PDB file of N, CA and C in Angstrom:
ATOM      1  N   MET A1023      26.641   3.321 -19.766  1.00  0.00           N
ATOM      2  CA  MET A1023      25.359   3.738 -20.317  1.00  0.00           C
ATOM      3  C   MET A1023      25.464   3.282 -21.886  1.00  0.00           C
ATOM      4  N   SER A1024      26.734   3.724 -22.403  1.00  0.00           N
ATOM      5  CA  SER A1024      27.038   3.414 -24.053  1.00  0.00           C
ATOM      6  C   SER A1024      26.857   2.000 -24.092  1.00  0.00           C
ATOM      7  N   SER A1025      27.659   1.271 -23.266  1.00  0.00           N
ATOM      8  CA  SER A1025      27.590  -0.167 -23.328  1.00  0.00           C
ATOM      9  C   SER A1025      26.185  -0.889 -23.474  1.00  0.00           C
ATOM     10  N   GLN A1026      25.008  -0.148 -22.496  1.00  0.00           N
ATOM     11  CA  GLN A1026      23.918  -0.500 -22.885  1.00  0.00           C
ATOM     12  C   GLN A1026      23.172  -0.453 -24.265  1.00  0.00           C
ATOM     13  N   GLN A1027      23.522   0.718 -24.686  1.00  0.00           N
ATOM     14  CA  GLN A1027      22.891   1.081 -26.036  1.00  0.00           C
ATOM     15  C   GLN A1027      23.622   0.269 -26.876  1.00  0.00           C
ATOM     16  N   GLU A1028      24.826  -0.112 -26.911  1.00  0.00           N
ATOM     17  CA  GLU A1028      25.592  -1.008 -27.811  1.00  0.00           C
ATOM     18  C   GLU A1028      24.718  -2.342 -27.878  1.00  0.00           C
ATOM     19  N   ILE A1029      24.429  -2.892 -26.677  1.00  0.00           N
ATOM     20  CA  ILE A1029      23.846  -4.289 -26.459  1.00  0.00           C
ATOM     21  C   ILE A1029      22.377  -4.149 -27.320  1.00  0.00           C
ATOM     22  N   LEU A1030      21.767  -3.137 -26.945  1.00  0.00           N
ATOM     23  CA  LEU A1030      20.282  -2.799 -27.608  1.00  0.00           C
ATOM     24  C   LEU A1030      20.410  -2.784 -29.101  1.00  0.00           C
ATOM     25  N   SER A1031      21.557  -2.241 -29.469  1.00  0.00           N
ATOM     26  CA  SER A1031      21.657  -1.883 -30.901  1.00  0.00           C
ATOM     27  C   SER A1031      22.118  -3.136 -31.665  1.00  0.00           C
ATOM     28  N   ASP A1032      22.617  -4.139 -30.848  1.00  0.00           N
ATOM     29  CA  ASP A1032      23.111  -5.339 -31.403  1.00  0.00           C
ATOM     30  C   ASP A1032      21.820  -6.358 -31.992  1.00  0.00           C
ATOM     31  N   GLY A1033      22.035  -6.784 -33.195  1.00  0.00           N
ATOM     32  CA  GLY A1033      21.029  -7.610 -33.858  1.00  0.00           C
ATOM     33  C   GLY A1033      20.773  -8.924 -32.928  1.00  0.00           C
ATOM     34  N   ARG A1034      21.506  -9.273 -32.235  1.00  0.00           N
ATOM     35  CA  ARG A1034      21.274 -10.712 -31.419  1.00  0.00           C
ATOM     36  C   ARG A1034      20.283 -10.346 -30.165  1.00  0.00           C
ATOM     37  N   PHE A1035      20.372  -9.403 -29.705  1.00  0.00           N
ATOM     38  CA  PHE A1035      19.423  -8.902 -28.801  1.00  0.00           C
ATOM     39  C   PHE A1035      18.292  -7.855 -29.013  1.00  0.00           C
ATOM     40  N   SER A1036      17.852  -7.652 -30.163  1.00  0.00           N
ATOM     41  CA  SER A1036      16.921  -6.625 -30.556  1.00  0.00           C
ATOM     42  C   SER A1036      15.402  -7.107 -30.128  1.00  0.00           C
ATOM     43  N   CYS A1037      15.434  -8.278 -29.826  1.00  0.00           N
ATOM     44  CA  CYS A1037      14.240  -8.974 -29.518  1.00  0.00           C
ATOM     45  C   CYS A1037      13.840  -8.515 -28.019  1.00  0.00           C
ATOM     46  N   VAL A1038      14.640  -8.210 -27.409  1.00  0.00           N
ATOM     47  CA  VAL A1038      14.615  -8.011 -25.915  1.00  0.00           C
ATOM     48  C   VAL A1038      13.826  -6.669 -25.695  1.00  0.00           C
ATOM     49  N   THR A1039      14.115  -5.830 -26.455  1.00  0.00           N
ATOM     50  CA  THR A1039      13.714  -4.285 -26.585  1.00  0.00           C
ATOM     51  C   THR A1039      11.931  -4.470 -26.999  1.00  0.00           C
ATOM     52  N   ARG A1040      11.637  -5.411 -27.809  1.00  0.00           N
ATOM     53  CA  ARG A1040      10.130  -5.414 -27.992  1.00  0.00           C
ATOM     54  C   ARG A1040       9.205  -6.505 -27.222  1.00  0.00           C
ATOM     55  N   ASP A1041      10.171  -7.556 -26.551  1.00  0.00           N
ATOM     56  CA  ASP A1041       9.549  -8.470 -25.915  1.00  0.00           C
ATOM     57  C   ASP A1041       8.944  -7.971 -24.439  1.00  0.00           C
ATOM     58  N   PRO A1042       7.620  -7.934 -24.050  1.00  0.00           N
ATOM     59  CA  PRO A1042       7.047  -7.308 -22.826  1.00  0.00           C
ATOM     60  C   PRO A1042       7.612  -8.072 -21.616  1.00  0.00           C
ATOM     61  N   ARG A1043       7.805  -9.197 -21.820  1.00  0.00           N
ATOM     62  CA  ARG A1043       8.576  -9.938 -20.571  1.00  0.00           C
ATOM     63  C   ARG A1043       9.791  -9.106 -19.918  1.00  0.00           C
ATOM     64  N   PHE A1044      10.437  -8.389 -20.754  1.00  0.00           N
ATOM     65  CA  PHE A1044      11.564  -7.636 -20.341  1.00  0.00           C
ATOM     66  C   PHE A1044      11.225  -6.208 -19.950  1.00  0.00           C
ATOM     67  N   TRP A1045      10.030  -5.655 -19.966  1.00  0.00           N
ATOM     68  CA  TRP A1045       9.858  -4.440 -19.687  1.00  0.00           C
ATOM     69  C   TRP A1045       9.962  -4.219 -18.399  1.00  0.00           C
ATOM     70  N   GLU A1046      10.227  -3.147 -17.866  1.00  0.00           N
ATOM     71  CA  GLU A1046      10.096  -2.741 -16.298  1.00  0.00           C
ATOM     72  C   GLU A1046       8.564  -2.693 -16.097  1.00  0.00           C
ATOM     73  N   MET A1047       8.427  -3.176 -14.718  1.00  0.00           N
ATOM     74  CA  MET A1047       6.915  -3.536 -14.325  1.00  0.00           C
ATOM     75  C   MET A1047       6.647  -1.853 -13.694  1.00  0.00           C
ATOM     76  N   PRO A1048       5.563  -1.263 -14.226  1.00  0.00           N
ATOM     77  CA  PRO A1048       4.898   0.234 -13.767  1.00  0.00           C
ATOM     78  C   PRO A1048       4.919   0.065 -12.296  1.00  0.00           C
ATOM     79  N   GLU A1049       5.290   1.453 -11.721  1.00  0.00           N
ATOM     80  CA  GLU A1049       5.258   1.541 -10.445  1.00  0.00           C
ATOM     81  C   GLU A1049       3.827   1.136  -9.625  1.00  0.00           C
ATOM     82  N   LYS A1050       2.872   1.732 -10.562  1.00  0.00           N
ATOM     83  CA  LYS A1050       1.480   1.491  -9.884  1.00  0.00           C
ATOM     84  C   LYS A1050       1.261  -0.062  -9.618  1.00  0.00           C
ATOM     85  N   GLU A1051       1.481  -0.935 -10.605  1.00  0.00           N
ATOM     86  CA  GLU A1051       1.498  -2.233 -10.615  1.00  0.00           C
ATOM     87  C   GLU A1051       2.450  -3.031  -9.500  1.00  0.00           C
ATOM     88  N   ARG A1052       3.532  -2.203  -9.065  1.00  0.00           N
ATOM     89  CA  ARG A1052       4.404  -2.886  -8.129  1.00  0.00           C
ATOM     90  C   ARG A1052       3.851  -3.599  -6.966  1.00  0.00           C
ATOM     91  N   LYS A1053       2.970  -2.594  -6.439  1.00  0.00           N
ATOM     92  CA  LYS A1053       2.593  -2.715  -5.060  1.00  0.00           C
ATOM     93  C   LYS A1053       1.226  -3.505  -4.974  1.00  0.00           C
ATOM     94  N   ILE A1054       1.153  -4.428  -4.032  1.00  0.00           N
ATOM     95  CA  ILE A1054       0.141  -5.420  -4.083  1.00  0.00           C
ATOM     96  C   ILE A1054      -0.996  -4.689  -3.407  1.00  0.00           C
ATOM     97  N   LYS A1055      -2.311  -4.497  -3.757  1.00  0.00           N
ATOM     98  CA  LYS A1055      -3.575  -3.921  -3.285  1.00  0.00           C
ATOM     99  C   LYS A1055      -3.918  -4.729  -2.030  1.00  0.00           C
ATOM    100  N   ILE A1056      -4.027  -3.955  -1.020  1.00  0.00           N
ATOM    101  CA  ILE A1056      -4.724  -4.651   0.190  1.00  0.00           C
ATOM    102  C   ILE A1056      -6.047  -4.367   0.601  1.00  0.00           C
ATOM    103  N   ASP A1057      -6.810  -5.062   0.969  1.00  0.00           N
ATOM    104  CA  ASP A1057      -8.394  -4.791   1.023  1.00  0.00           C
ATOM    105  C   ASP A1057      -8.443  -4.135   2.513  1.00  0.00           C
ATOM    106  N   LYS A1058      -9.488  -3.520   2.603  1.00  0.00           N
ATOM    107  CA  LYS A1058      -9.640  -2.835   3.801  1.00  0.00           C
ATOM    108  C   LYS A1058      -9.621  -3.526   5.219  1.00  0.00           C
ATOM    109  N   ARG A1059      -9.926  -4.920   5.063  1.00  0.00           N
ATOM    110  CA  ARG A1059     -10.015  -5.753   6.204  1.00  0.00           C
ATOM    111  C   ARG A1059      -8.676  -6.057   6.801  1.00  0.00           C
ATOM    112  N   PHE A1060      -7.517  -5.844   5.981  1.00  0.00           N
ATOM    113  CA  PHE A1060      -6.257  -6.041   6.392  1.00  0.00           C
ATOM    114  C   PHE A1060      -5.575  -4.777   6.638  1.00  0.00           C
ATOM    115  N   ARG A1061      -6.198  -3.548   6.864  1.00  0.00           N
ATOM    116  CA  ARG A1061      -5.509  -2.379   6.839  1.00  0.00           C
ATOM    117  C   ARG A1061      -4.983  -2.220   8.347  1.00  0.00           C
ATOM    118  N   ALA A1062      -5.337  -3.147   9.155  1.00  0.00           N
ATOM    119  CA  ALA A1062      -4.881  -2.872  10.522  1.00  0.00           C
ATOM    120  C   ALA A1062      -3.426  -3.500  10.655  1.00  0.00           C
ATOM    121  N   MET A1063      -2.713  -4.240   9.714  1.00  0.00           N
ATOM    122  CA  MET A1063      -1.372  -4.779   9.584  1.00  0.00           C
ATOM    123  C   MET A1063      -0.406  -3.420   9.702  1.00  0.00           C
ATOM    124  N   PHE A1064      -1.032  -2.262   9.095  1.00  0.00           N
ATOM    125  CA  PHE A1064       0.026  -1.246   8.910  1.00  0.00           C
ATOM    126  C   PHE A1064       0.012  -0.551  10.253  1.00  0.00           C
ATOM    127  N   HIS A1065      -0.767  -0.632  11.195  1.00  0.00           N
ATOM    128  CA  HIS A1065      -0.786   0.055  12.202  1.00  0.00           C
ATOM    129  C   HIS A1065      -0.755  -0.648  13.677  1.00  0.00           C
ATOM    130  N   ASP A1066      -1.151  -2.201  13.437  1.00  0.00           N
ATOM    131  CA  ASP A1066      -0.989  -2.999  14.836  1.00  0.00           C
ATOM    132  C   ASP A1066       0.069  -3.134  15.404  1.00  0.00           C
ATOM    133  N   LYS A1067       0.306  -3.277  16.620  1.00  0.00           N
ATOM    134  CA  LYS A1067       1.887  -3.423  17.184  1.00  0.00           C
ATOM    135  C   LYS A1067       2.181  -4.864  16.841  1.00  0.00           C
ATOM    136  N   LYS A1068       1.350  -5.729  16.633  1.00  0.00           N
ATOM    137  CA  LYS A1068       1.477  -7.163  16.329  1.00  0.00           C
ATOM    138  C   LYS A1068       2.560  -7.316  15.010  1.00  0.00           C
ATOM    139  N   PHE A1069       2.351  -6.606  14.222  1.00  0.00           N
ATOM    140  CA  PHE A1069       3.071  -6.670  12.995  1.00  0.00           C
ATOM    141  C   PHE A1069       4.480  -5.894  12.648  1.00  0.00           C
ATOM    142  N   LYS A1070       4.309  -5.115  14.043  1.00  0.00           N
ATOM    143  CA  LYS A1070       5.693  -4.271  14.006  1.00  0.00           C
ATOM    144  C   LYS A1070       6.919  -4.887  14.699  1.00  0.00           C
ATOM    145  N   LEU A1071       8.221  -5.038  13.745  1.00  0.00           N
ATOM    146  CA  LEU A1071       9.294  -5.536  14.473  1.00  0.00           C
ATOM    147  C   LEU A1071      10.085  -4.386  14.091  1.00  0.00           C
ATOM    148  N   LYS A1072      10.983  -4.299  15.058  1.00  0.00           N
ATOM    149  CA  LYS A1072      12.259  -3.218  14.901  1.00  0.00           C
ATOM    150  C   LYS A1072      13.356  -3.870  14.665  1.00  0.00           C
ATOM    151  N   TYR A1073      14.117  -3.531  13.620  1.00  0.00           N
ATOM    152  CA  TYR A1073      15.492  -4.378  13.115  1.00  0.00           C
ATOM    153  C   TYR A1073      16.597  -3.586  13.643  1.00  0.00           C
ATOM    154  N   THR A1074      17.663  -4.088  14.251  1.00  0.00           N
ATOM    155  CA  THR A1074      18.791  -3.433  14.570  1.00  0.00           C
ATOM    156  C   THR A1074      19.835  -3.655  13.701  1.00  0.00           C
ATOM    157  N   VAL A1075      19.983  -4.891  12.812  1.00  0.00           N
ATOM    158  CA  VAL A1075      20.960  -5.160  11.925  1.00  0.00           C
ATOM    159  C   VAL A1075      20.127  -5.778  10.639  1.00  0.00           C
ATOM    160  N   ASP A1076      20.675  -5.805   9.212  1.00  0.00           N
ATOM    161  CA  ASP A1076      20.176  -6.529   8.311  1.00  0.00           C
ATOM    162  C   ASP A1076      20.524  -7.845   8.255  1.00  0.00           C
ATOM    163  N   LYS A1077      20.389  -8.424   6.887  1.00  0.00           N
ATOM    164  CA  LYS A1077      20.627  -9.805   7.043  1.00  0.00           C
ATOM    165  C   LYS A1077      22.300 -10.049   6.708  1.00  0.00           C
ATOM    166  N   ARG A1078      22.840  -8.893   6.533  1.00  0.00           N
ATOM    167  CA  ARG A1078      24.361  -9.273   6.497  1.00  0.00           C
ATOM    168  C   ARG A1078      25.030  -8.700   7.458  1.00  0.00           C
ATOM    169  N   GLY A1079      24.360  -8.424   8.510  1.00  0.00           N
ATOM    170  CA  GLY A1079      25.117  -7.923   9.914  1.00  0.00           C
ATOM    171  C   GLY A1079      25.289  -6.175  10.048  1.00  0.00           C
ATOM    172  N   ARG A1080      24.787  -5.514   8.975  1.00  0.00           N
ATOM    173  CA  ARG A1080      24.923  -4.049   9.194  1.00  0.00           C
ATOM    174  C   ARG A1080      23.865  -3.232   9.851  1.00  0.00           C
ATOM    175  N   PRO A1081      24.326  -2.426  10.633  1.00  0.00           N
ATOM    176  CA  PRO A1081      23.266  -1.595  11.392  1.00  0.00           C
ATOM    177  C   PRO A1081      22.152  -0.981  10.547  1.00  0.00           C
ATOM    178  N   VAL A1082      20.910  -1.069  11.107  1.00  0.00           N
ATOM    179  CA  VAL A1082      19.914  -0.431  10.197  1.00  0.00           C
ATOM    180  C   VAL A1082      19.126   0.226  11.203  1.00  0.00           C
ATOM    181  N   ASN A1083      18.301   1.107  10.791  1.00  0.00           N
ATOM    182  CA  ASN A1083      17.139   2.028  11.656  1.00  0.00           C
ATOM    183  C   ASN A1083      15.948   1.945  10.889  1.00  0.00           C
ATOM    184  N   TYR A1084      15.165   0.688  10.746  1.00  0.00           N
ATOM    185  CA  TYR A1084      14.018   0.655  10.131  1.00  0.00           C
ATOM    186  C   TYR A1084      12.857  -0.482  10.690  1.00  0.00           C
ATOM    187  N   THR A1085      11.841  -0.223  10.628  1.00  0.00           N
ATOM    188  CA  THR A1085      10.999  -1.294  11.271  1.00  0.00           C
ATOM    189  C   THR A1085      10.259  -1.950  10.160  1.00  0.00           C
ATOM    190  N   SER A1086       9.404  -3.123  10.475  1.00  0.00           N
ATOM    191  CA  SER A1086       8.576  -3.964   9.391  1.00  0.00           C
ATOM    192  C   SER A1086       7.379  -3.207   8.767  1.00  0.00           C
ATOM    193  N   THR A1087       7.068  -2.465   9.438  1.00  0.00           N
ATOM    194  CA  THR A1087       5.921  -1.605   8.953  1.00  0.00           C
ATOM    195  C   THR A1087       6.313  -0.763   7.570  1.00  0.00           C
ATOM    196  N   GLU A1088       7.689  -0.351   7.574  1.00  0.00           N
ATOM    197  CA  GLU A1088       8.225   0.368   6.596  1.00  0.00           C
ATOM    198  C   GLU A1088       8.189  -0.709   5.342  1.00  0.00           C
ATOM    199  N   ASN A1089       8.544  -1.793   5.747  1.00  0.00           N
ATOM    200  CA  ASN A1089       8.752  -2.894   4.449  1.00  0.00           C
ATOM    201  C   ASN A1089       7.424  -3.342   4.152  1.00  0.00           C
ATOM    202  N   LEU A1090       6.220  -3.087   4.971  1.00  0.00           N
ATOM    203  CA  LEU A1090       5.255  -3.331   4.374  1.00  0.00           C
ATOM    204  C   LEU A1090       4.508  -2.482   3.729  1.00  0.00           C
ATOM    205  N   ARG A1091       4.909  -1.027   3.986  1.00  0.00           N
ATOM    206  CA  ARG A1091       4.334   0.151   2.930  1.00  0.00           C
ATOM    207  C   ARG A1091       5.115  -0.064   1.616  1.00  0.00           C
ATOM    208  N   LYS A1092       6.129  -0.679   1.820  1.00  0.00           N
ATOM    209  CA  LYS A1092       7.024  -0.660   0.461  1.00  0.00           C
ATOM    210  C   LYS A1092       6.430  -1.469  -0.503  1.00  0.00           C
ATOM    211  N   PHE A1093       5.986  -2.702  -0.114  1.00  0.00           N
ATOM    212  CA  PHE A1093       5.259  -3.531  -0.811  1.00  0.00           C
ATOM    213  C   PHE A1093       3.671  -3.727  -0.987  1.00  0.00           C
ATOM    214  N   TYR A1094       2.995  -3.125  -0.042  1.00  0.00           N
ATOM    215  CA  TYR A1094       1.652  -3.024  -0.250  1.00  0.00           C
ATOM    216  C   TYR A1094       1.051  -1.687   0.010  1.00  0.00           C
ATOM    217  N   ALA A1095      -0.114  -1.725  -0.737  1.00  0.00           N
ATOM    218  CA  ALA A1095      -0.643  -0.578  -0.489  1.00  0.00           C
ATOM    219  C   ALA A1095      -2.479  -0.932  -0.477  1.00  0.00           C
ATOM    220  N   LEU A1096      -2.937   0.166   0.279  1.00  0.00           N
ATOM    221  CA  LEU A1096      -4.516  -0.077   0.315  1.00  0.00           C
ATOM    222  C   LEU A1096      -5.181   0.365  -1.161  1.00  0.00           C
ATOM    223  N   SER A1097      -6.097  -0.472  -1.434  1.00  0.00           N
ATOM    224  CA  SER A1097      -6.668  -0.403  -2.486  1.00  0.00           C
ATOM    225  C   SER A1097      -7.391   0.910  -2.536  1.00  0.00           C
ATOM    226  N   GLU A1098      -7.480   1.613  -3.392  1.00  0.00           N
ATOM    227  CA  GLU A1098      -7.992   2.935  -3.433  1.00  0.00           C
ATOM    228  C   GLU A1098      -9.398   2.942  -3.349  1.00  0.00           C
ATOM    229  N   SER A1099     -10.004   2.082  -4.220  1.00  0.00           N
ATOM    230  CA  SER A1099     -11.779   2.055  -3.759  1.00  0.00           C
ATOM    231  C   SER A1099     -12.041   1.732  -2.421  1.00  0.00           C
ATOM    232  N   ASP A1100     -11.362   0.831  -1.651  1.00  0.00           N
ATOM    233  CA  ASP A1100     -11.795   0.300  -0.708  1.00  0.00           C
ATOM    234  C   ASP A1100     -11.259   1.331   0.416  1.00  0.00           C
ATOM    235  N   SER A1101     -10.214   2.370   0.267  1.00  0.00           N
ATOM    236  CA  SER A1101      -9.847   3.420   1.247  1.00  0.00           C
ATOM    237  C   SER A1101     -10.748   4.510   1.239  1.00  0.00           C
ATOM    238  N   ASP A1102     -11.571   4.813  -0.160  1.00  0.00           N
ATOM    239  CA  ASP A1102     -12.131   5.754  -0.288  1.00  0.00           C
ATOM    240  C   ASP A1102     -13.697   5.474   0.123  1.00  0.00           C
ATOM    241  N   LEU A1103     -14.014   4.129   0.319  1.00  0.00           N
ATOM    242  CA  LEU A1103     -15.376   3.526   0.671  1.00  0.00           C
ATOM    243  C   LEU A1103     -15.134   3.529   2.252  1.00  0.00           C
ATOM    244  N   SER A1104     -14.193   3.317   2.625  1.00  0.00           N
ATOM    245  CA  SER A1104     -13.908   3.208   4.155  1.00  0.00           C
ATOM    246  C   SER A1104     -14.151   4.540   4.723  1.00  0.00           C
ATOM    247  N   GLU A1105     -13.461   5.611   4.206  1.00  0.00           N
ATOM    248  CA  GLU A1105     -13.568   7.121   4.402  1.00  0.00           C
ATOM    249  C   GLU A1105     -14.971   7.568   4.538  1.00  0.00           C
ATOM    250  N   SER A1106     -15.706   7.282   3.459  1.00  0.00           N
ATOM    251  CA  SER A1106     -17.128   7.582   3.278  1.00  0.00           C
ATOM    252  C   SER A1106     -17.834   7.058   4.235  1.00  0.00           C
ATOM    253  N   ASP A1107     -17.642   5.797   4.463  1.00  0.00           N
ATOM    254  CA  ASP A1107     -18.575   5.073   5.480  1.00  0.00           C
ATOM    255  C   ASP A1107     -18.328   5.542   6.813  1.00  0.00           C
ATOM    256  N   GLY A1108     -17.168   5.834   7.043  1.00  0.00           N
ATOM    257  CA  GLY A1108     -16.987   6.661   8.505  1.00  0.00           C
ATOM    258  C   GLY A1108     -17.584   7.692   8.519  1.00  0.00           C
ATOM    259  N   LYS A1109     -17.529   8.629   7.652  1.00  0.00           N
ATOM    260  CA  LYS A1109     -18.348  10.010   7.482  1.00  0.00           C
ATOM    261  C   LYS A1109     -19.771   9.838   7.705  1.00  0.00           C
ATOM    262  N   GLU A1110     -20.445   8.891   7.110  1.00  0.00           N
ATOM    263  CA  GLU A1110     -21.625   8.678   6.997  1.00  0.00           C
ATOM    264  C   GLU A1110     -21.874   7.879   8.392  1.00  0.00           C
ATOM    265  N   ARG A1111     -21.349   7.149   8.848  1.00  0.00           N
ATOM    266  CA  ARG A1111     -21.694   6.551  10.334  1.00  0.00           C
ATOM    267  C   ARG A1111     -21.790   7.668  11.275  1.00  0.00           C
ATOM    268  N   THR A1112     -20.786   8.677  11.372  1.00  0.00           N
ATOM    269  CA  THR A1112     -20.873   9.604  12.304  1.00  0.00           C
ATOM    270  C   THR A1112     -22.117  10.628  12.045  1.00  0.00           C
ATOM    271  N   LYS A1113     -22.296  10.858  10.788  1.00  0.00           N
ATOM    272  CA  LYS A1113     -23.480  11.533  10.547  1.00  0.00           C
ATOM    273  C   LYS A1113     -24.679  10.996  11.154  1.00  0.00           C
ATOM    274  N   LYS A1114     -24.858   9.756  10.826  1.00  0.00           N
ATOM    275  CA  LYS A1114     -26.207   8.860  11.523  1.00  0.00           C
ATOM    276  C   LYS A1114     -26.132   8.821  12.837  1.00  0.00           C
ATOM    277  N   LYS A1115     -25.273   8.624  13.447  1.00  0.00           N
ATOM    278  CA  LYS A1115     -25.090   8.864  15.168  1.00  0.00           C
ATOM    279  C   LYS A1115     -25.393  10.357  15.445  1.00  0.00           C
ATOM    280  N   ILE A1116     -25.061  11.285  14.879  1.00  0.00           N
ATOM    281  CA  ILE A1116     -25.268  12.626  15.277  1.00  0.00           C
ATOM    282  C   ILE A1116     -26.792  12.851  14.899  1.00  0.00           C
ATOM    283  N   LYS A1117     -27.370  12.351  13.722  1.00  0.00           N
ATOM    284  CA  LYS A1117     -28.806  12.566  13.675  1.00  0.00           C
ATOM    285  C   LYS A1117     -29.898  11.764  14.461  1.00  0.00           C
ATOM    286  N   LYS A1118     -29.204  10.563  14.856  1.00  0.00           N
ATOM    287  CA  LYS A1118     -30.020   9.827  16.058  1.00  0.00           C
ATOM    288  C   LYS A1118     -29.967  10.302  17.389  1.00  0.00           C
ATOM    289  N   LYS A1119     -28.902  11.020  17.677  1.00  0.00           N
ATOM    290  CA  LYS A1119     -28.749  11.620  19.002  1.00  0.00           C
ATOM    291  C   LYS A1119     -29.495  12.812  19.218  1.00  0.00           C
ATOM    292  N   THR A1120     -29.969  13.538  17.865  1.00  0.00           N
ATOM    293  CA  THR A1120     -30.319  14.819  18.336  1.00  0.00           C
ATOM    294  C   THR A1120     -31.935  14.727  18.539  1.00  0.00           C
ATOM    295  N   PRO A1121     -32.649  13.886  17.560  1.00  0.00           N
ATOM    296  CA  PRO A1121     -33.817  13.714  17.784  1.00  0.00           C
ATOM    297  C   PRO A1121     -34.413  13.255  19.317  1.00  0.00           C
ATOM    298  N   LYS A1122     -33.512  12.395  19.873  1.00  0.00           N
ATOM    299  CA  LYS A1122     -33.784  11.805  21.117  1.00  0.00           C
ATOM    300  C   LYS A1122     -33.773  13.013  22.437  1.00  0.00           C
ATOM    301  N   ARG A1123     -32.638  13.881  22.030  1.00  0.00           N
ATOM    302  CA  ARG A1123     -32.468  14.912  23.101  1.00  0.00           C
ATOM    303  C   ARG A1123     -33.682  15.833  23.062  1.00  0.00           C
ATOM    304  N   GLN A1124     -33.853  15.986  21.750  1.00  0.00           N
ATOM    305  CA  GLN A1124     -35.137  17.102  21.679  1.00  0.00           C
ATOM    306  C   GLN A1124     -36.630  16.337  22.394  1.00  0.00           C
ATOM    307  N   GLY A1125     -36.684  15.199  21.914  1.00  0.00           N
ATOM    308  CA  GLY A1125     -37.805  14.249  22.807  1.00  0.00           C
ATOM    309  C   GLY A1125     -37.759  14.229  23.974  1.00  0.00           C
ATOM    310  N   GLU A1126     -36.672  14.188  24.881  1.00  0.00           N
ATOM    311  CA  GLU A1126     -36.431  14.105  26.121  1.00  0.00           C
ATOM    312  C   GLU A1126     -36.826  15.324  26.602  1.00  0.00           C
ATOM    313  N   ALA A1127     -36.512  16.482  26.042  1.00  0.00           N
ATOM    314  CA  ALA A1127     -36.834  17.872  26.559  1.00  0.00           C
ATOM    315  C   ALA A1127     -38.241  18.303  26.616  1.00  0.00           C
ATOM    316  N   ASP A1128     -39.024  17.521  25.698  1.00  0.00           N
ATOM    317  CA  ASP A1128     -40.246  17.712  25.501  1.00  0.00           C
ATOM    318  C   ASP A1128     -41.071  17.263  26.635  1.00  0.00           C
ATOM    319  N   SER A1129     -40.715  15.854  27.270  1.00  0.00           N
ATOM    320  CA  SER A1129     -41.403  15.173  28.081  1.00  0.00           C
ATOM    321  C   SER A1129     -40.888  15.447  29.444  1.00  0.00           C
TER     322      SER A1129
END
């Protein structure tokens, strides 16, 4: 840690601390936002692979969907819209079914 401070205090490398190219990427921007059209890739069996060894031959116990969640995120606006759309659709179905039942009982 002290060697890193020495490097940053060195005049030859002082531009590194001020240059945005070398800043660490914010965690919110690290993941790519996925549209609601592609949300099935998190749940579909076609996208799921179970790995037994990594690329160096060491045994591992994880699946490809964990990797997908690591690099991709559902966009917040689309996920909020999809949840509200689903609630509205169920309400519409309930509203449509109830008047028909009442009308059938009258006739």
